[in-house]
Amino acid sequence: MPRRRIAAVFVRPRLPGGFLPARTTSLRTVAALLFAVQATGVLAQLPEPTELVDQQHCMFCHTLDAPFLAPSFHQIADRYRTVPNASAMLEEKLVHGGKAHWGDMAMPLPEDRGGPLSPKDAQTLVQWVLSQ
């Protein structure tokens, strides 16, 4: 009598109602969400700290997307986003002023921009600029 071969069928276990186990569903959901967020670029964008931007008169020299008296925030983000320790350097420049890195115009001293800036506020501004 010849032996019969039985084909092994691997069936993924399903919960009642036909749902896949939560772990598998969660992984799919997270992967789809991450893909959607990356595709839209929403992940990196932070809300504008309007009060700080106004207090420090940032828009007197900068704009979001076009050079004016100083580079645009997009240009700054493009240049420094991937540079190690760029955040610390830019925060220091905001707190104390600094020499020109773009053309001839230096970052004005805090007293000339709207008053002293705390390190925490400088960090908030830099993170927002680098998210552009």
PDB file of C-alpha atoms in Angstrom:
ATOM      1  CA  MET A   1       0.000   0.000   0.000  1.00  0.00           C
ATOM      2  CA  PRO A   2       1.570   3.304  -1.072  1.00  0.00           C
ATOM      3  CA  ARG A   3       2.150   5.993   1.536  1.00  0.00           C
ATOM      4  CA  ARG A   4       0.122   9.144   1.235  1.00  0.00           C
ATOM      5  CA  ARG A   5       1.818  12.437   1.551  1.00  0.00           C
ATOM      6  CA  ILE A   6       0.055  15.020   3.570  1.00  0.00           C
ATOM      7  CA  ALA A   7       0.878  18.565   2.695  1.00  0.00           C
ATOM      8  CA  ALA A   8       1.600  20.701   5.713  1.00  0.00           C
ATOM      9  CA  VAL A   9      -0.352  23.904   5.695  1.00  0.00           C
ATOM     10  CA  PHE A  10       0.769  26.669   7.992  1.00  0.00           C
ATOM     11  CA  VAL A  11      -2.121  28.817   8.993  1.00  0.00           C
ATOM     12  CA  ARG A  12      -1.556  31.934  10.989  1.00  0.00           C
ATOM     13  CA  PRO A  13      -3.687  31.808  14.105  1.00  0.00           C
ATOM     14  CA  ARG A  14      -6.623  34.157  14.056  1.00  0.00           C
ATOM     15  CA  LEU A  15      -8.734  35.514  16.834  1.00  0.00           C
ATOM     16  CA  PRO A  16     -12.509  35.081  16.857  1.00  0.00           C
ATOM     17  CA  GLY A  17     -14.021  37.153  14.102  1.00  0.00           C
ATOM     18  CA  GLY A  18     -11.046  36.516  11.798  1.00  0.00           C
ATOM     19  CA  PHE A  19      -8.744  39.162  13.254  1.00  0.00           C
ATOM     20  CA  LEU A  20      -5.036  38.593  13.388  1.00  0.00           C
ATOM     21  CA  PRO A  21      -3.435  38.612  16.837  1.00  0.00           C
ATOM     22  CA  ALA A  22      -2.904  42.094  18.259  1.00  0.00           C
ATOM     23  CA  ARG A  23       0.894  41.984  17.924  1.00  0.00           C
ATOM     24  CA  THR A  24       0.721  41.412  14.180  1.00  0.00           C
ATOM     25  CA  THR A  25      -2.008  43.983  13.705  1.00  0.00           C
ATOM     26  CA  SER A  26      -0.095  46.548  15.771  1.00  0.00           C
ATOM     27  CA  LEU A  27       3.054  46.016  13.740  1.00  0.00           C
ATOM     28  CA  ARG A  28       1.138  46.567  10.511  1.00  0.00           C
ATOM     29  CA  THR A  29      -0.597  49.636  11.913  1.00  0.00           C
ATOM     30  CA  VAL A  30       2.649  51.163  13.161  1.00  0.00           C
ATOM     31  CA  ALA A  31       4.410  50.483   9.858  1.00  0.00           C
ATOM     32  CA  ALA A  32       1.570  52.062   7.872  1.00  0.00           C
ATOM     33  CA  LEU A  33       1.462  55.073  10.184  1.00  0.00           C
ATOM     34  CA  LEU A  34       5.223  55.623   9.976  1.00  0.00           C
ATOM     35  CA  PHE A  35       5.114  55.393   6.194  1.00  0.00           C
ATOM     36  CA  ALA A  36       2.263  57.889   6.017  1.00  0.00           C
ATOM     37  CA  VAL A  37       3.986  60.323   8.360  1.00  0.00           C
ATOM     38  CA  GLN A  38       7.288  60.125   6.481  1.00  0.00           C
ATOM     39  CA  ALA A  39       5.542  60.620   3.169  1.00  0.00           C
ATOM     40  CA  THR A  40       3.868  63.800   4.355  1.00  0.00           C
ATOM     41  CA  GLY A  41       6.853  65.172   6.268  1.00  0.00           C
ATOM     42  CA  VAL A  42       4.652  65.885   9.280  1.00  0.00           C
ATOM     43  CA  LEU A  43       6.943  64.107  11.721  1.00  0.00           C
ATOM     44  CA  ALA A  44       9.674  66.754  11.720  1.00  0.00           C
ATOM     45  CA  GLN A  45       7.601  69.937  11.679  1.00  0.00           C
ATOM     46  CA  LEU A  46       7.244  71.680  15.054  1.00  0.00           C
ATOM     47  CA  PRO A  47       4.770  74.479  15.773  1.00  0.00           C
ATOM     48  CA  GLU A  48       6.190  77.992  15.587  1.00  0.00           C
ATOM     49  CA  PRO A  49       7.038  79.478  18.996  1.00  0.00           C
ATOM     50  CA  THR A  50       5.362  82.721  17.934  1.00  0.00           C
ATOM     51  CA  GLU A  51       5.918  84.638  21.176  1.00  0.00           C
ATOM     52  CA  LEU A  52       9.664  83.930  21.128  1.00  0.00           C
ATOM     53  CA  VAL A  53       9.961  84.721  17.431  1.00  0.00           C
ATOM     54  CA  ASP A  54       8.195  88.043  18.002  1.00  0.00           C
ATOM     55  CA  GLN A  55      10.092  88.863  21.201  1.00  0.00           C
ATOM     56  CA  GLN A  56      13.475  88.259  19.540  1.00  0.00           C
ATOM     57  CA  HIS A  57      12.449  90.038  16.317  1.00  0.00           C
ATOM     58  CA  CYS A  58      13.568  87.040  14.246  1.00  0.00           C
ATOM     59  CA  MET A  59      11.501  88.085  11.248  1.00  0.00           C
ATOM     60  CA  PHE A  60      13.327  91.421  11.022  1.00  0.00           C
ATOM     61  CA  CYS A  61      16.175  89.539   9.302  1.00  0.00           C
ATOM     62  CA  HIS A  62      14.864  86.013   8.532  1.00  0.00           C
ATOM     63  CA  THR A  63      11.909  84.542   6.648  1.00  0.00           C
ATOM     64  CA  LEU A  64      10.738  80.956   6.504  1.00  0.00           C
ATOM     65  CA  ASP A  65      11.711  80.147   2.943  1.00  0.00           C
ATOM     66  CA  ALA A  66      13.614  82.968   1.219  1.00  0.00           C
ATOM     67  CA  PRO A  67      16.818  84.806   2.114  1.00  0.00           C
ATOM     68  CA  PHE A  68      16.255  88.383   3.252  1.00  0.00           C
ATOM     69  CA  LEU A  69      18.854  90.199   5.365  1.00  0.00           C
ATOM     70  CA  ALA A  70      19.881  86.806   6.736  1.00  0.00           C
ATOM     71  CA  PRO A  71      19.349  83.221   5.527  1.00  0.00           C
ATOM     72  CA  SER A  72      15.879  81.708   5.602  1.00  0.00           C
ATOM     73  CA  PHE A  73      14.989  79.242   8.328  1.00  0.00           C
ATOM     74  CA  HIS A  74      14.811  76.527   5.652  1.00  0.00           C
ATOM     75  CA  GLN A  75      18.383  77.306   4.584  1.00  0.00           C
ATOM     76  CA  ILE A  76      19.589  77.187   8.186  1.00  0.00           C
ATOM     77  CA  ALA A  77      17.809  73.869   8.726  1.00  0.00           C
ATOM     78  CA  ASP A  78      19.260  72.414   5.517  1.00  0.00           C
ATOM     79  CA  ARG A  79      22.776  73.439   6.488  1.00  0.00           C
ATOM     80  CA  TYR A  80      22.773  72.414  10.151  1.00  0.00           C
ATOM     81  CA  ARG A  81      20.148  69.676  10.568  1.00  0.00           C
ATOM     82  CA  THR A  82      22.671  66.837  10.224  1.00  0.00           C
ATOM     83  CA  VAL A  83      25.745  68.571  11.652  1.00  0.00           C
ATOM     84  CA  PRO A  84      26.839  67.137  15.018  1.00  0.00           C
ATOM     85  CA  ASN A  85      26.553  69.657  17.882  1.00  0.00           C
ATOM     86  CA  ALA A  86      24.920  72.223  15.588  1.00  0.00           C
ATOM     87  CA  SER A  87      22.065  72.710  18.055  1.00  0.00           C
ATOM     88  CA  ALA A  88      24.449  73.678  20.853  1.00  0.00           C
ATOM     89  CA  MET A  89      26.357  76.068  18.569  1.00  0.00           C
ATOM     90  CA  LEU A  90      23.164  77.745  17.337  1.00  0.00           C
ATOM     91  CA  GLU A  91      21.752  78.001  20.859  1.00  0.00           C
ATOM     92  CA  GLU A  92      24.976  79.674  22.016  1.00  0.00           C
ATOM     93  CA  LYS A  93      24.754  82.086  19.089  1.00  0.00           C
ATOM     94  CA  LEU A  94      21.193  83.012  20.037  1.00  0.00           C
ATOM     95  CA  VAL A  95      22.033  83.539  23.701  1.00  0.00           C
ATOM     96  CA  HIS A  96      25.221  85.588  23.124  1.00  0.00           C
ATOM     97  CA  GLY A  97      25.127  86.796  19.506  1.00  0.00           C
ATOM     98  CA  GLY A  98      27.837  85.710  17.102  1.00  0.00           C
ATOM     99  CA  LYS A  99      29.981  86.257  14.078  1.00  0.00           C
ATOM    100  CA  ALA A 100      28.680  86.031  10.543  1.00  0.00           C
ATOM    101  CA  HIS A 101      28.394  82.539   9.070  1.00  0.00           C
ATOM    102  CA  TRP A 102      26.326  83.687   6.075  1.00  0.00           C
ATOM    103  CA  GLY A 103      27.573  86.720   4.191  1.00  0.00           C
ATOM    104  CA  ASP A 104      28.575  89.861   6.070  1.00  0.00           C
ATOM    105  CA  MET A 105      25.805  90.194   8.657  1.00  0.00           C
ATOM    106  CA  ALA A 106      26.446  88.830  12.158  1.00  0.00           C
ATOM    107  CA  MET A 107      23.749  87.670  14.590  1.00  0.00           C
ATOM    108  CA  PRO A 108      22.947  90.753  16.686  1.00  0.00           C
ATOM    109  CA  LEU A 109      23.504  90.737  20.433  1.00  0.00           C
ATOM    110  CA  PRO A 110      20.430  89.801  22.467  1.00  0.00           C
ATOM    111  CA  GLU A 111      20.094  93.395  23.715  1.00  0.00           C
ATOM    112  CA  ASP A 112      19.725  94.512  20.097  1.00  0.00           C
ATOM    113  CA  ARG A 113      17.117  91.856  19.319  1.00  0.00           C
ATOM    114  CA  GLY A 114      14.601  92.148  22.121  1.00  0.00           C
ATOM    115  CA  GLY A 115      16.397  91.296  25.326  1.00  0.00           C
ATOM    116  CA  PRO A 116      18.155  88.357  26.950  1.00  0.00           C
ATOM    117  CA  LEU A 117      17.190  84.852  25.939  1.00  0.00           C
ATOM    118  CA  SER A 118      17.261  81.910  28.355  1.00  0.00           C
ATOM    119  CA  PRO A 119      19.039  78.716  27.293  1.00  0.00           C
ATOM    120  CA  LYS A 120      15.665  76.916  27.344  1.00  0.00           C
ATOM    121  CA  ASP A 121      14.103  79.506  25.025  1.00  0.00           C
ATOM    122  CA  ALA A 122      17.149  79.350  22.747  1.00  0.00           C
ATOM    123  CA  GLN A 123      16.767  75.579  22.564  1.00  0.00           C
ATOM    124  CA  THR A 124      13.075  75.962  21.680  1.00  0.00           C
ATOM    125  CA  LEU A 125      13.889  78.375  18.844  1.00  0.00           C
ATOM    126  CA  VAL A 126      16.740  76.242  17.488  1.00  0.00           C
ATOM    127  CA  GLN A 127      14.673  73.044  17.514  1.00  0.00           C
ATOM    128  CA  TRP A 128      11.892  74.839  15.666  1.00  0.00           C
ATOM    129  CA  VAL A 129      14.290  76.272  13.056  1.00  0.00           C
ATOM    130  CA  LEU A 130      15.947  72.884  12.509  1.00  0.00           C
ATOM    131  CA  SER A 131      12.526  71.284  12.012  1.00  0.00           C
ATOM    132  CA  GLN A 132      11.818  73.489   8.988  1.00  0.00           C
TER     133      GLN A 132
END
